[in-house]
Each structure stands twice: as C-alpha cells, then as structure tokens.
Coordinates of C-alpha atoms and ligand atoms in Angstrom, one line a residue:
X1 CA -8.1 2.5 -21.1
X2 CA -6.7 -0.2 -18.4
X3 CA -8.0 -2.7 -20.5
X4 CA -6.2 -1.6 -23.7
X5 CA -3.3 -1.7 -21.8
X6 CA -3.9 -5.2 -20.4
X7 CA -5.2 -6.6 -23.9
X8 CA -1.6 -6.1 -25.6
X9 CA -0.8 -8.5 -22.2
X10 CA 0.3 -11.2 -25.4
X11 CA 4.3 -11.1 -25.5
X12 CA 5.4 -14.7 -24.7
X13 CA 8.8 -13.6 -23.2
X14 CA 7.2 -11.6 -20.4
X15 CA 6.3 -12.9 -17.1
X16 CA 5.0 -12.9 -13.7
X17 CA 7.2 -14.4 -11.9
X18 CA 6.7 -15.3 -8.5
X19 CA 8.3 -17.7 -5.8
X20 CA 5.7 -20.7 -6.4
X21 CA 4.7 -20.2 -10.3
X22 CA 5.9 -18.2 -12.8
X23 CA 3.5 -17.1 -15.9
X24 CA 4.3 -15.3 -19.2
X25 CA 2.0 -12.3 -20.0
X26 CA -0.1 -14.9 -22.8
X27 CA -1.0 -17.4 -20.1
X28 CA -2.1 -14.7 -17.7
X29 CA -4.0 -13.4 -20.5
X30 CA -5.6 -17.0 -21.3
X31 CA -6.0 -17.7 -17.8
X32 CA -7.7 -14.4 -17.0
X33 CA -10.3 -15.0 -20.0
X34 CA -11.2 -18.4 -18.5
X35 CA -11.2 -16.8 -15.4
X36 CA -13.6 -14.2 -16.7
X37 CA -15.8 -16.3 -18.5
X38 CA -16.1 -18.5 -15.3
X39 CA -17.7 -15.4 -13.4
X40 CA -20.2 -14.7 -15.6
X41 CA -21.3 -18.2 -16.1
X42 CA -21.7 -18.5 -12.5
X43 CA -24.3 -15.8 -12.7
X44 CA -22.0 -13.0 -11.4
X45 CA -22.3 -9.6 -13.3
X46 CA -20.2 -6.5 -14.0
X47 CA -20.0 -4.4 -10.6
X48 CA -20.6 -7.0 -8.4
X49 CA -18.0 -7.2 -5.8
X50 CA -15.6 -10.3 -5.2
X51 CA -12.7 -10.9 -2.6
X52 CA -9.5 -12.6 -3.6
X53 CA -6.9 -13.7 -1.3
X54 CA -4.0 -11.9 -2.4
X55 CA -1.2 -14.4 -1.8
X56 CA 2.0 -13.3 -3.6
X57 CA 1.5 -15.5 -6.4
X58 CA 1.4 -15.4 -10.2
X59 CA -3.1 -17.0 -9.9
X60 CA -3.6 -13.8 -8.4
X61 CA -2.8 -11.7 -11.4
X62 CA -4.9 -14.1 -13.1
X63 CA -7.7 -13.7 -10.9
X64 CA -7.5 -9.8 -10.7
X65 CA -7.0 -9.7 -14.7
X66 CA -9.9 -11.7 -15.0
X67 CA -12.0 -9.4 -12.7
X68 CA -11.2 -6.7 -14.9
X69 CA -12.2 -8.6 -17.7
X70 CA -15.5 -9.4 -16.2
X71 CA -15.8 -6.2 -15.0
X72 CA -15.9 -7.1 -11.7
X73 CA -14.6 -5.4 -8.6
X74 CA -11.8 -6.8 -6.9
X75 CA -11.5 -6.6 -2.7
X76 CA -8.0 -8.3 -2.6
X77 CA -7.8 -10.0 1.0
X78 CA -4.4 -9.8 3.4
X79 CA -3.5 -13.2 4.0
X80 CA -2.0 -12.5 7.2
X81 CA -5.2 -10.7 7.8
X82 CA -6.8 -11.1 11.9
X83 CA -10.2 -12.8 12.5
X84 CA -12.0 -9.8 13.1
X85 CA -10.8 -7.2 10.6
X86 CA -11.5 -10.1 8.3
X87 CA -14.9 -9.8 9.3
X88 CA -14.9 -6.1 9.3
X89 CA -13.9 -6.5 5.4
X90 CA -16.1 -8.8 4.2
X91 CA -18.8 -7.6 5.9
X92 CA -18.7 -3.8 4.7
X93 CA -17.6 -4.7 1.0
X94 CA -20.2 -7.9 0.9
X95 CA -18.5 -9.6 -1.7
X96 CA -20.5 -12.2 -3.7
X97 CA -17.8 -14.7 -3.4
X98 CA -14.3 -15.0 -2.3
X99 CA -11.5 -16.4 -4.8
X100 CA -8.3 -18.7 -4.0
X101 CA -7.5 -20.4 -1.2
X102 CA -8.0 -19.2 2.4
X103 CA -5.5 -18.6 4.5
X104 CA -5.5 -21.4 7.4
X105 CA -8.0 -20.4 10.1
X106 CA -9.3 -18.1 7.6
X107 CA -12.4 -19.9 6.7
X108 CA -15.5 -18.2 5.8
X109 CA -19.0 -18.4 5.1
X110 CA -19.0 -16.9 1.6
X111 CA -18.7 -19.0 -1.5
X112 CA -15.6 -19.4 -2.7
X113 CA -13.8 -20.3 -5.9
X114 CA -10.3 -21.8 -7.0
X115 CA -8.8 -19.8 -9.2
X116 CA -7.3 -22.1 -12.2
X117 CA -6.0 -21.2 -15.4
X118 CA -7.9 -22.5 -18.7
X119 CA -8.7 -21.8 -22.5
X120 CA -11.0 -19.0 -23.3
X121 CA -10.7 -16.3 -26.1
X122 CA -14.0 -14.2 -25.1
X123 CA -15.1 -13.2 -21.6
X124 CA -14.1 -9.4 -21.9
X125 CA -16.4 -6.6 -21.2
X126 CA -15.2 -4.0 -23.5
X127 CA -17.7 -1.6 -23.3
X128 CA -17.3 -0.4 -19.7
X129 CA -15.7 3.2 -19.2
X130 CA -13.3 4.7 -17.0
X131 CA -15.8 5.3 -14.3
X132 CA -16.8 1.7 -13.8
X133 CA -14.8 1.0 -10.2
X134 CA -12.4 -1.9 -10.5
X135 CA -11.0 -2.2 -6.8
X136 CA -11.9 -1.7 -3.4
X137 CA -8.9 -1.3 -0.9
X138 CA -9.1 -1.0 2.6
X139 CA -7.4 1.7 4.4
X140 CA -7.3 2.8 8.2
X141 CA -8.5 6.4 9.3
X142 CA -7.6 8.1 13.0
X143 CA -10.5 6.2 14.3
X144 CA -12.6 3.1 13.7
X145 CA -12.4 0.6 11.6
X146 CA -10.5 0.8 7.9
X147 CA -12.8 1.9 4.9
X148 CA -13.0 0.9 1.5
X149 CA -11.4 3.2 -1.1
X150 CA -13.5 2.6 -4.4
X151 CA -11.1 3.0 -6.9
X152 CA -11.7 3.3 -10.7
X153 CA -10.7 1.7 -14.0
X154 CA -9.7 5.2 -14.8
X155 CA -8.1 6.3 -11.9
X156 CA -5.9 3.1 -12.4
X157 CA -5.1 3.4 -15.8
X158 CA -4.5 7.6 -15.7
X159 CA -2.4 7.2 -12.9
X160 CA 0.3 4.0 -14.5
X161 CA 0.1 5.8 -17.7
X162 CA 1.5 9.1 -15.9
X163 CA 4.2 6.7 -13.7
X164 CA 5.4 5.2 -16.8
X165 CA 6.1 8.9 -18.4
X166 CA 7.6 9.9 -15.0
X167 CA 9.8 7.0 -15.0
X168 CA 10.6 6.4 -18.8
X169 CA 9.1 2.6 -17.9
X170 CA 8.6 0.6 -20.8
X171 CA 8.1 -3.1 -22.1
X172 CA 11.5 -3.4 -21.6
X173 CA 12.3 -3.0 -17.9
X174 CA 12.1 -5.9 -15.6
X175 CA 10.2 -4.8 -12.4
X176 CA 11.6 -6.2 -8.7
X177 CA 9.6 -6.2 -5.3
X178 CA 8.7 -8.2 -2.3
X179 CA 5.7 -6.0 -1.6
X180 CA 2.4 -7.0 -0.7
X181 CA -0.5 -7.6 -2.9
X182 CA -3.1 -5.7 -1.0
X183 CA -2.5 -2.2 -1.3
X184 CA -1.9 0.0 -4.0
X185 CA 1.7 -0.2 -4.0
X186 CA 2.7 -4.0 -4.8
X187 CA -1.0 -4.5 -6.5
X188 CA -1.4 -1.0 -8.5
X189 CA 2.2 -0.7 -9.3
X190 CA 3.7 -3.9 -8.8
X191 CA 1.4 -6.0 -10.5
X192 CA -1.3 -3.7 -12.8
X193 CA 1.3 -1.8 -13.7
X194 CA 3.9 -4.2 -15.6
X195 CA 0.8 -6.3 -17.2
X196 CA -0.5 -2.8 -18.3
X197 CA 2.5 -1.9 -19.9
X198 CA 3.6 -5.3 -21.0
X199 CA 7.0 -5.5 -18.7
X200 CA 8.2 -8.8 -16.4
X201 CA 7.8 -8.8 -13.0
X202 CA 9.5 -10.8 -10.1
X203 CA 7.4 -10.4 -6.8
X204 CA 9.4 -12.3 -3.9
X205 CA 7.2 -13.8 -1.5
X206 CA 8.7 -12.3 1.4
X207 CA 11.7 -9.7 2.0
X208 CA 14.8 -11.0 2.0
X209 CA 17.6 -8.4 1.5
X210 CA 19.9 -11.2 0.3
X211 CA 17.1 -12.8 -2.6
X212 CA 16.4 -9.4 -3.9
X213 CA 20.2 -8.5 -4.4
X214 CA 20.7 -11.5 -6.2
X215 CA 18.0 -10.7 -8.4
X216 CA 19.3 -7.1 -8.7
X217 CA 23.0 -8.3 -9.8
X218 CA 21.3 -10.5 -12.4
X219 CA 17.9 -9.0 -14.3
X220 CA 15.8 -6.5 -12.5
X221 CA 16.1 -2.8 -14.2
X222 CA 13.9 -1.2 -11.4
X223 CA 13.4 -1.9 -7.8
X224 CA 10.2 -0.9 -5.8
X225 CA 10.4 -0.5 -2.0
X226 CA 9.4 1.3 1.2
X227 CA 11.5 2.9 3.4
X228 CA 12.3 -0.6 5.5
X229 CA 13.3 -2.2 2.8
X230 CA 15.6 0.4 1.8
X231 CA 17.0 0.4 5.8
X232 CA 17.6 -2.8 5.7
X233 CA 19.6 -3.2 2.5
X234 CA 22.0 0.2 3.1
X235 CA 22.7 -1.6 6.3
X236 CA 23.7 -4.8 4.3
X237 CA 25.8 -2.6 2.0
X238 CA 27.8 -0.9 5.0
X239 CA 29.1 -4.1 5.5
X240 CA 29.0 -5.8 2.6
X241 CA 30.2 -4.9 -1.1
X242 CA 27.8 -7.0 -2.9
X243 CA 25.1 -5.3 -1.6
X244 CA 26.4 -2.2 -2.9
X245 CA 27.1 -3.3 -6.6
X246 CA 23.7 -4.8 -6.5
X247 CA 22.0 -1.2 -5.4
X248 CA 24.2 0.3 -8.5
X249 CA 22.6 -1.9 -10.9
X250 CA 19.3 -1.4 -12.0
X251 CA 18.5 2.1 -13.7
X252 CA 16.3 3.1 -10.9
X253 CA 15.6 2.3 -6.8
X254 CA 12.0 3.2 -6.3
X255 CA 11.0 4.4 -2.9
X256 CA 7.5 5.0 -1.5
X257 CA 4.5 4.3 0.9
X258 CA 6.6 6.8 3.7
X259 CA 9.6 9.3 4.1
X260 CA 13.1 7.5 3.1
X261 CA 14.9 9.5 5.6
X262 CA 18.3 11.1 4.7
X263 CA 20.4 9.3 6.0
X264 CA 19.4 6.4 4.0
X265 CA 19.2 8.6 0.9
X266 CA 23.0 8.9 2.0
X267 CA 24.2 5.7 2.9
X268 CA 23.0 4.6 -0.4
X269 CA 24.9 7.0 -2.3
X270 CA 28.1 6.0 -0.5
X271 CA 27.9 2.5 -0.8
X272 CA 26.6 2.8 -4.4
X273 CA 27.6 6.1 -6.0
X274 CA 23.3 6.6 -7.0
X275 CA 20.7 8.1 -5.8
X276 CA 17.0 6.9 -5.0
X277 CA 13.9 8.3 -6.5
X278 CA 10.8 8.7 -4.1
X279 CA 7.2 9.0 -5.0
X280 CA 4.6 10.2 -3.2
X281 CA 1.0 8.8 -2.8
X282 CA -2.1 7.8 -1.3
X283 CA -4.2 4.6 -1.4
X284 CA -7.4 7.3 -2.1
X285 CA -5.5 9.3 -4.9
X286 CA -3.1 7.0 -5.9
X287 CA 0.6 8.1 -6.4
X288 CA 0.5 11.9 -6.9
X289 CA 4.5 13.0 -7.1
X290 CA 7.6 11.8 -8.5
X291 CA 11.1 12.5 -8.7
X292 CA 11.6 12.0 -12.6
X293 CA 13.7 9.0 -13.7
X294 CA 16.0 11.4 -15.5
X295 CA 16.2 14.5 -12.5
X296 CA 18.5 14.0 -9.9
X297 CA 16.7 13.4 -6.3
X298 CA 17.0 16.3 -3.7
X299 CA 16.4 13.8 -0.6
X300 CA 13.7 14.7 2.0
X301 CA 11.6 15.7 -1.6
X302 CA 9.4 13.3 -3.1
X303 CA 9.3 15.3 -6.3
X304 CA 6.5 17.2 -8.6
X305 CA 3.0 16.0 -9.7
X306 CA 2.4 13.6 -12.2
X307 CA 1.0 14.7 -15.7
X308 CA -2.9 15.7 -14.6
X309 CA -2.2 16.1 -10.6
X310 CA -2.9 19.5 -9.1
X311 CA -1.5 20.4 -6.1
X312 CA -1.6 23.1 -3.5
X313 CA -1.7 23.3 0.2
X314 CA -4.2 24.5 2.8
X315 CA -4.5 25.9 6.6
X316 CA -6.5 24.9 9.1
X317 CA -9.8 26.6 7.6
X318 CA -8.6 25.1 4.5
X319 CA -8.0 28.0 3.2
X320 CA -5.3 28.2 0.1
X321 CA -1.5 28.5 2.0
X322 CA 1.1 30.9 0.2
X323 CA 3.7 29.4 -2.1
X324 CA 7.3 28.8 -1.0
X325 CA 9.5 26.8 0.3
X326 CA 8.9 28.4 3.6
X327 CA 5.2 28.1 3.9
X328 CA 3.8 24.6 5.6
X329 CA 0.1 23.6 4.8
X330 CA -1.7 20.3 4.2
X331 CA -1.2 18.9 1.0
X332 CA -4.6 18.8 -1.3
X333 CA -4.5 16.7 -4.2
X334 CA -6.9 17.1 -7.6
X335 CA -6.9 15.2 -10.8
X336 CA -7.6 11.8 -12.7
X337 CA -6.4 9.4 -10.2
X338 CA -8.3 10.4 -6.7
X339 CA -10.7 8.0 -6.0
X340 CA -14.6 7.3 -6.3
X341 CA -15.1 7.5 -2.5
X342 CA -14.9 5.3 0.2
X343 CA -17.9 2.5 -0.1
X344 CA -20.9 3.2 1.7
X345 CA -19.5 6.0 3.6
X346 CA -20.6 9.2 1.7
X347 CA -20.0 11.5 4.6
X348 CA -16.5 10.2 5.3
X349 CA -16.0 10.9 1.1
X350 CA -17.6 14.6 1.5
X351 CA -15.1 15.4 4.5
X352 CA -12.1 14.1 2.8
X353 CA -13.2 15.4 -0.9
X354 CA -14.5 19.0 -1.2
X355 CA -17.4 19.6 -4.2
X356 CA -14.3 21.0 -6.4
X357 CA -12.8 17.5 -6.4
X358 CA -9.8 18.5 -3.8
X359 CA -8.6 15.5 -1.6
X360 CA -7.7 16.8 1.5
X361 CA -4.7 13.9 2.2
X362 CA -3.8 14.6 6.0
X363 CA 0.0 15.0 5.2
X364 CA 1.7 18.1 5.9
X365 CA 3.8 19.6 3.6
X366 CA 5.7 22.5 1.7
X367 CA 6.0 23.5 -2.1
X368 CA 8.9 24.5 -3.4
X369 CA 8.5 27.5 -6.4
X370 CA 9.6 24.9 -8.9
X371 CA 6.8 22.5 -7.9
X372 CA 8.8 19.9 -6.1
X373 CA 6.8 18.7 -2.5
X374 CA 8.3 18.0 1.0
X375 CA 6.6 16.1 2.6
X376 CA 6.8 16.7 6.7
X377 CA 4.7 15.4 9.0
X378 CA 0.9 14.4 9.7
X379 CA -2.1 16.5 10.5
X380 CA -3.2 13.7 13.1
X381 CA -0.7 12.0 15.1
X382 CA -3.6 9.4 15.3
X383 CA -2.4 7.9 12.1
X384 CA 1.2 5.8 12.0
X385 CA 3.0 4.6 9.0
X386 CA 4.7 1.5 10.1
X387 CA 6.9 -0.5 7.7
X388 CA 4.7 1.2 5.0
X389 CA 1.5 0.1 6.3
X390 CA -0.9 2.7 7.4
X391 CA -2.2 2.2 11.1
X392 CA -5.1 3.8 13.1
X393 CA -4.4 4.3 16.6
X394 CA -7.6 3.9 17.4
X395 CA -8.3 0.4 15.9
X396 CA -5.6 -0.7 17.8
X397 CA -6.8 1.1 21.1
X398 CA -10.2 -0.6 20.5
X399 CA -8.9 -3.5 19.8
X400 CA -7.1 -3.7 23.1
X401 CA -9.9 -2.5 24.6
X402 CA -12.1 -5.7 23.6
X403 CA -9.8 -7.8 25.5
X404 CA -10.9 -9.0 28.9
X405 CA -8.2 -7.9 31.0
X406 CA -7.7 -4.8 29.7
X407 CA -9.3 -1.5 30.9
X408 CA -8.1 1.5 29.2
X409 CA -5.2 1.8 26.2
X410 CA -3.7 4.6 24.2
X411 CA -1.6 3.8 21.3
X412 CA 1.2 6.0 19.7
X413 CA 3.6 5.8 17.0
X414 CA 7.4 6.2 18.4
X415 CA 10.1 6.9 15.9
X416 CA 12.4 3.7 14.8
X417 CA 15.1 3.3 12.4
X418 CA 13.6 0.2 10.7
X419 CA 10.1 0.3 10.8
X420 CA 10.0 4.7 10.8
X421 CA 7.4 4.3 13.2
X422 CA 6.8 1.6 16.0
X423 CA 3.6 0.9 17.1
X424 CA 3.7 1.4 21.3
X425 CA 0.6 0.5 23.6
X426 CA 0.5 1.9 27.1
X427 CA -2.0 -0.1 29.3
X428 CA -4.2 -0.1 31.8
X429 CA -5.5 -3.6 33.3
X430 CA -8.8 -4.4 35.2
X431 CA -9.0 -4.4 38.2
X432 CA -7.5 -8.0 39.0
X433 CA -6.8 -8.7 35.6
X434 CA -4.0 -10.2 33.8
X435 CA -2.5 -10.0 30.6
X436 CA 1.8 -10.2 29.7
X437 CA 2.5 -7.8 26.8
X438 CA 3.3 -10.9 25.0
X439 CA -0.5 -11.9 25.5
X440 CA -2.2 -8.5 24.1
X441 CA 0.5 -8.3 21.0
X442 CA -0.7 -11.7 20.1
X443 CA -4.5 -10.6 20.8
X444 CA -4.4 -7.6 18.3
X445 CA -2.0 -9.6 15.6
X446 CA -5.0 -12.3 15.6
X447 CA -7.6 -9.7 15.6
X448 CA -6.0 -7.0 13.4
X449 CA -3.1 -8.8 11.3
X450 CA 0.6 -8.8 12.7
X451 CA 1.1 -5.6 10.7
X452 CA -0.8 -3.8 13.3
X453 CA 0.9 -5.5 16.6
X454 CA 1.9 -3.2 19.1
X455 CA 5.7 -3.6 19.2
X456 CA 6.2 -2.6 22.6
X457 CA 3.7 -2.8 25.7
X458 CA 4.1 -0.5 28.5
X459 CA 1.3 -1.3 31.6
X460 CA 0.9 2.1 33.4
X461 CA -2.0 2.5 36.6
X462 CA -3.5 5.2 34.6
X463 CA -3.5 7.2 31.5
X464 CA -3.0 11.3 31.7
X465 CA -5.9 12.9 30.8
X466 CA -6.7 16.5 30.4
X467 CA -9.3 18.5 32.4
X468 CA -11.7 17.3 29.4
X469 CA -10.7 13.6 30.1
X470 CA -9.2 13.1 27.0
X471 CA -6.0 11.2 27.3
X472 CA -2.5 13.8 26.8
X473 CA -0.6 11.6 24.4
X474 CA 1.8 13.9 24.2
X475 CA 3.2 13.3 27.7
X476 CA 3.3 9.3 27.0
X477 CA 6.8 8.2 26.8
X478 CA 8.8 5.8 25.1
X479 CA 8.4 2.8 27.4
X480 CA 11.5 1.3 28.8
Ligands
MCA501 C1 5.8 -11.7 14.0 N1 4.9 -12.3 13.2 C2 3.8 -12.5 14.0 C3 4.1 -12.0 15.3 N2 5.3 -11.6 15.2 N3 2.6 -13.0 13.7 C4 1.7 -13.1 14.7 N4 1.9 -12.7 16.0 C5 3.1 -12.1 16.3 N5 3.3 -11.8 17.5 C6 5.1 -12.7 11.8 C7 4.5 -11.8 10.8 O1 3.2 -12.1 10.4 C8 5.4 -12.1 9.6 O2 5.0 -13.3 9.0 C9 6.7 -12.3 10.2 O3 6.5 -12.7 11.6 C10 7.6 -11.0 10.2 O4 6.8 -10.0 10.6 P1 7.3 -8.5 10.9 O5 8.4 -8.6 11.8 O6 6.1 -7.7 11.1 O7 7.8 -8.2 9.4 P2 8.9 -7.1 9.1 O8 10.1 -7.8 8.9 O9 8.9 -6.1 10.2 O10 8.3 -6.5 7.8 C11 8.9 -5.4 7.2 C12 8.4 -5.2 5.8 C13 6.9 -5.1 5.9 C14 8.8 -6.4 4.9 C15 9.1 -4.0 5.3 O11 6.6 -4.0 6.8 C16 6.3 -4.8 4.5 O12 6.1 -5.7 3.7 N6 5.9 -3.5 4.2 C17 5.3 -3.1 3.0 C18 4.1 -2.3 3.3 C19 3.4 -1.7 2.1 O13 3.4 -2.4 1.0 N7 2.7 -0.6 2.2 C20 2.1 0.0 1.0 C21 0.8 0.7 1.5 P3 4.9 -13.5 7.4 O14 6.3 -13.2 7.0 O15 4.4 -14.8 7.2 O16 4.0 -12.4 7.0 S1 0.9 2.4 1.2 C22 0.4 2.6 -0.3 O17 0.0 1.7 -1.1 C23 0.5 4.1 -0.8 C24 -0.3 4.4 -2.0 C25 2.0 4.3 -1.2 O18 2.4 5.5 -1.2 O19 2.6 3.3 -1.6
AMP502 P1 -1.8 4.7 2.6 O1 -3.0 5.3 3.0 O2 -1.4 3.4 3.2 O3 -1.8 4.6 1.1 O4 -0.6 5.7 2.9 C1 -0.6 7.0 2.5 C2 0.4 7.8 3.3 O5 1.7 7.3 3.1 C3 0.4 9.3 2.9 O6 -0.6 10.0 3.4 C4 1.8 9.7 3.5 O7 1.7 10.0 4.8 C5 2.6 8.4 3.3 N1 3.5 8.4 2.2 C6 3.5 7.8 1.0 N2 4.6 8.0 0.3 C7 5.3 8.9 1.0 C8 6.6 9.5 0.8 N3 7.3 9.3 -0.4 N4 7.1 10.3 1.7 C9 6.4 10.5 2.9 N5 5.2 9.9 3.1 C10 4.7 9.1 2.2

C-alpha cells in the first residue's frame, strides 16, 4: 500500500526541497529505482537491513525510497550521533551496509555506499505485503540502551493514509519542517508522508525561527513542529509582527513529539488570531490522535484516534480504567499502525504488547466521553522528553558512570520553558577524581549525541538513597 502511494511519486512540479539540493518527486522516483537496482545488484536482498546517514538532505529520500523499493529495511543513522551509541546501533541492527556519507569521526567498519541518483525504470519489489518491515528506529526505554522499533510497510502506509484524512492533506499542500530525519516524526511524516501522497516538502537543515517564517509568509500550507519550536517562534511573535502574520498563514501549525503547553497554545492565538493542532504519538505505534484539521483545538488535548486506532486506558494491574474526563489511567493503543516489535528483544515486545495487540505506551492520560485524549504525565519519571527527543535516564546515568572520574550519577528531567524538560545530572566523583561539568556534558554528548547532554551538572558528596539503597530522586533538587 506504501508503495502505491510512492509509485504515483511522478508529478514534475513537486519537490523535496532541502537546504543543499532540491529534487522534484520524478527525480526522486528515478533516483530511487537506480538506487534500488544498485542494492540488489550488489547481492543484497529484500529484508536485509541497511543503515543510511540521515542528513537533512533531498539523497536521503532517494536512498530511503529506494530501500522501499528494494525491499530493504532502512536503520536511518543521527548524524550527530555519539561514538558509542553508534556502536550500540549498528551493532544490535547489524546492517549489511551503511549508505551516504559519514559524519566526520563517524567512520566505521561496515561497507558503505554513496548514494547517487541514476536512470533505472525497474528495481521495484511489488510483491511484498504490508507485513514486510520497512524501518527500524531506535528509541530509548527507562533503562539501558535504545531498542529498535521494527516498523512495517503497513503500519507506515495505514497510519499516513489516516493523517491525511485527519488533516484534509492532499497533493496540493506544501509541507514545512526543520525536523530531524531519524525518528518518526520528520522521517514518517515529514518525508514518507509528502512522497506518499504526492505533496512538496521544504525540510530546513536546522531551526531557524527566522528561515521558517520566511518560508511560511511565502509557500508552506502546513507547518510541523514540537513543542520548542513552537516556544521559540510565539516568543519571536511577542515582539515581532512578522512572526505573527507568518503563524496566520498556512492552513494548519502542526504540533507533536510532547505537550505544547497552554500558554503557548495562547500566545499563539494572540499574536496570530489561530489555533494549533496537536497530535499525539509514539515511535512504536506511530501517531495515534489528532485534533482534526477542520475541529477547533481544546489546548492541553491532543484530540481523538485516527481512523483504525482503539484506545482505552488502564490501572496499575492493567486492568480497563472507567471512562470520563475524571478518570486517569495509562493510555493503551491498538490498531494498524503499532509496530512489529522491537528487534531481537521479544520479551521487551511481550511486556510492552499484550497477546490482544494492546500497546501499553507509558503515558498517562484521561478520555474525555467524546473520545478526545489528555495527555498528563508519564508512568516512569525515568523517561524525559527533551526538545522532542525521548531520553532514558539511565543511559545517561551509565553513561556517566563509564567515565573515570565519576563514581555514582542520577539523572532527572527538570521542567524548562524551551526544551519542556531539561536533562540535570547530580554527581558524585571518585575519590580524588576530577571532572568540570563542562567535561562530563562533553563526555555524554560524544558518547550519546548532544541531544542527550545533561544541561546542567550538579556535583553532590552523595546521592539519597532509601533504606533499599535505591537512590530518592524525588528529593534531588534543581541545582543552583
Ligand atoms: C551544543 N552542541 C553541542 C554541545 N552543545 N555538541 C556537542 N557538545 C556540546 N556540549 C551542538 C548541537 O549538536 C547542535 O549542533 C547545536 O549545538 C545546538 O544544539 P542544541 O542546543 O541541543 O539544540 P537546540 O537548539 O536546543 O534544539 C532544539 C530543537 C531540537 C531544534 C527543537 O531539540 C530538535 O530538533 N527537536 C526535534 C526532536 C524530534 O524530532 N523528535 C521527534 C521524536 P547541530 O545544530 O549541528 O546539530 S518523537 C516522535 O517521532 C514521536 C512519534 C512523535 O510524537 O513525534
Ligand atoms: P518517542 O518515543 O520519541 O516517539 O516519544 C513518544 C512520546 O512522546 C509519547 O509517549 C509521549 O510521552 C510524547 N508525546 C508525543 N506527542 C505528544 C503530545 N502531543 N502531547 C504529549 N506528549 C506527547
């Protein structure tokens, strides 16, 4: 069903535009067939994995395109990602080869392959079905390292077919976003989703409130965004009116990956007289909710299920939690779009996915009679959202763990105004060791990525632990 949708990729005047290269759909389509054809002449067959640096450029639709094609399954690779989650990656997904250029520093054993664009009119596997996996995305948990999400052609295709009936998005709209392309929402969305249903894209290399106004005032008919992104251009508007006339532009502001809070939702609508419509979703189950494109938003709700998502929430014993707007339960997710499992890790799949097909997501919430989901908190305080990027507390503990100075370290998410959550290390050092803050944020930003650097370091003599010895992060403050 994907590929249907990325055959008709064939209009001339659409385009993936990005800041080094901009494509229209047919060279995308051409390029992905060579592509394609260059995989399976090197020996490679359908289900094998491959990696692909996911720079924010227009070859990396052509090499993900031409994965599909092939059949193969894509592991698309942070390019800001640290040495040893790098490792971690490519060592639990075993890719047979790595496409596009590395990052510097980021060399690798593996093979690896330039992706170029070329002539080609065959290369497509059209006989595999909705069940044949397409992407693997990593994704942190509460502890250890981040696991692969297997996720199908199908759960792909199901899940852009039910955004585009959510959000009345069609050939004609001109998507905007300066979101990464290594998780669900800038690659799923931002990219599958316009060359699926045939509509230009602009992805900006980096966020720049000022470049993505611009482009607002001028083309784009729909924005995507997290929360930050949001932040930072209702601040802009405060104090500057162009920023406002850009936000009333397009037909709709997308928000997603973590709670826009409300008083965003409401600077917005002062500055710019409109409101903004969240969505709700995981990288295992895809997007799940949405405010329709033609409802008013109720800010603080991130809307009803898409077409084929069933929804209902859970106690502790998860056990089904009475309706109401009242009633607070963990919200379980069913239908088309939850994922295969996480690679290799079946027992990690059967605790997060029941036999009946019910994700268990982690999220507190509460459902409103008319179907419409809050979304309030987390089960596990263990996980923090940060900019939009999922963090596990303990992958950051461990990792400051491994460095030589360092004894002991316990890692919290604070509240902030930009990021929603700031990532905060409290530390204890070796005896005699030494270590600035500045030192151990560079550490884990080289190990991890600089998504996951601690933004604040706090170096304490010891860390309160209850009579169990497990450390009370509740009574960790803010540090000074
Ligand atoms: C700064 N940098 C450093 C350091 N400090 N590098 C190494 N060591 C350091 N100590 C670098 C960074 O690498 C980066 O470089 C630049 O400085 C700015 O970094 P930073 O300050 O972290 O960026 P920011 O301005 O705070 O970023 C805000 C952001 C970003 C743009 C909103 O958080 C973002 O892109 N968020 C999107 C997350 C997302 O897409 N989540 C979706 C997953 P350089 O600029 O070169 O990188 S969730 C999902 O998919 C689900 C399904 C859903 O619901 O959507
Ligand atoms: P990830 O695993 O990175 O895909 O992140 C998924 C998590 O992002 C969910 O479990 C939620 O906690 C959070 N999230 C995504 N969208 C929203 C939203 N609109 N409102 C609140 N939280 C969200």
């Amino acid at each position: 069903m994907l590929l249907e949708g990325l055959r008709s990729v064939h209009a001339a005047h659409r385009f993936v535009a990005t800041d080094k290269l901009t494509l229209d759909h047919v060279s995308v389509r051409r390029g992905a067939l060579h592509h394609a054809q260059r995989m399976l002449s090197l020996g490679l067959r359908a289900g094998d994995r491959v990696a692909l640096w996911a720079h924010p450029h227009a070859m990396t639709a052509v090499g993900l395109v031409g994965n599909l094609y092939a059949g193969l399954v894509t592991v698309p690779l942070n390019p800001s990602v640290g040495t040893r989650e790098l490792a971690h990656v490519l060592g639990d997904s075993s890719p047979s080869l790595v496409l596009g250029e590395a990052p510097p520093g980021r060399a690798h054993a593996l093979p690896s392959e330039e992706l170029s664009l070329g002539y080609a009119t065959e290369g497509e596997r059209e006989d595999l079905g909705d069940a044949h996996p397409a992407l693997v995305l990593y994704t942190s948990g509460t502890t250890g390292a981040p696991k692969g999400a297997v996720l199908t052609r199908g759960n792909i295709a199901r899940n852009l077919q039910a955004l585009a009936s959510a959000w009345d998005w069609t050939r004609e709209d001109s998507l905007l976003h300066a979101l990464p392309l290594f998780h669900v929402h800038g690659l799923v969305l931002g990219l599958l989703g316009p060359l699926s249903l045939g509509c230009s894209v602009t992805i900006q290399q980096r966020f720049e409130p000022e470049a993505v106004a611009t482009a607002l005032r001028s083309y784009a008919t729909m924005l995507f965004g997290v929360p930050t992104m949001y932040h930072r251009l209702a601040e802009k508007s405060v104090e500057d009116k162009r920023f406002a006339r850009a936000l009333g532009r397009p037909r709709l502001l997308v928000s997603g990956s973590a709670p826009l809070g409300l008083r965003e939702h409401q600077r917005i609508a002062d500055a710019a007289g409109r409101a903004v419509h969240e969505r709700y979703g995981l990288t295992e189950t895809l997007i799940n909710t949405a405010v329709r494109a033609g409802e008013a938003p109720r800010p603080g709700w991130v809307g009803r299920a898409l077409d084929g998502v069933e929804l209902r929430l859970v106690d502790d014993q998860r056990r089904p939690a009475g309706p109401g707007e009242g009633s607070l339960g963990e919200v379980c997710v069913r239908g088309p779009s939850v994922f295969q499992g996480y690679l290799g890790r079946d027992e990690a799949t059967l605790a997060a996915r029941d036999p009946d097909g019910w994700f268990f997501t982690g999220d507190l919430g509460c459902l409103a009679e008319d179907g419409n989901l809050r979304v309030v908190g987390r089960r596990s305080t263990d996980l923090i959202k940060t900019g939009g990027f999922k963090v596990g507390a303990g992958e950051v503990e461990e990792c400051l763990r491994a460095h030589p100075s360092v004894r002991e370290a316990a890692v919290l998410g604070l509240p902030d105004e930009d990021l929603g959550e700031r990532i905060a290390a409290w530390v204890v050092l070796e005896p005699g060791g030494h270590a600035t803050g500045d030192e151990l944020v560079a550490h884990v930003a080289d190990a991890l990525g600089p998504q996951k650097r601690p933004r604040q370091v706090r170096f304490v003599d010891a860390l309160p632990r209850n009579a169990m010895g497990k450390v009370v992060k509740a009574t960790l403050k803010a540090p000074t």
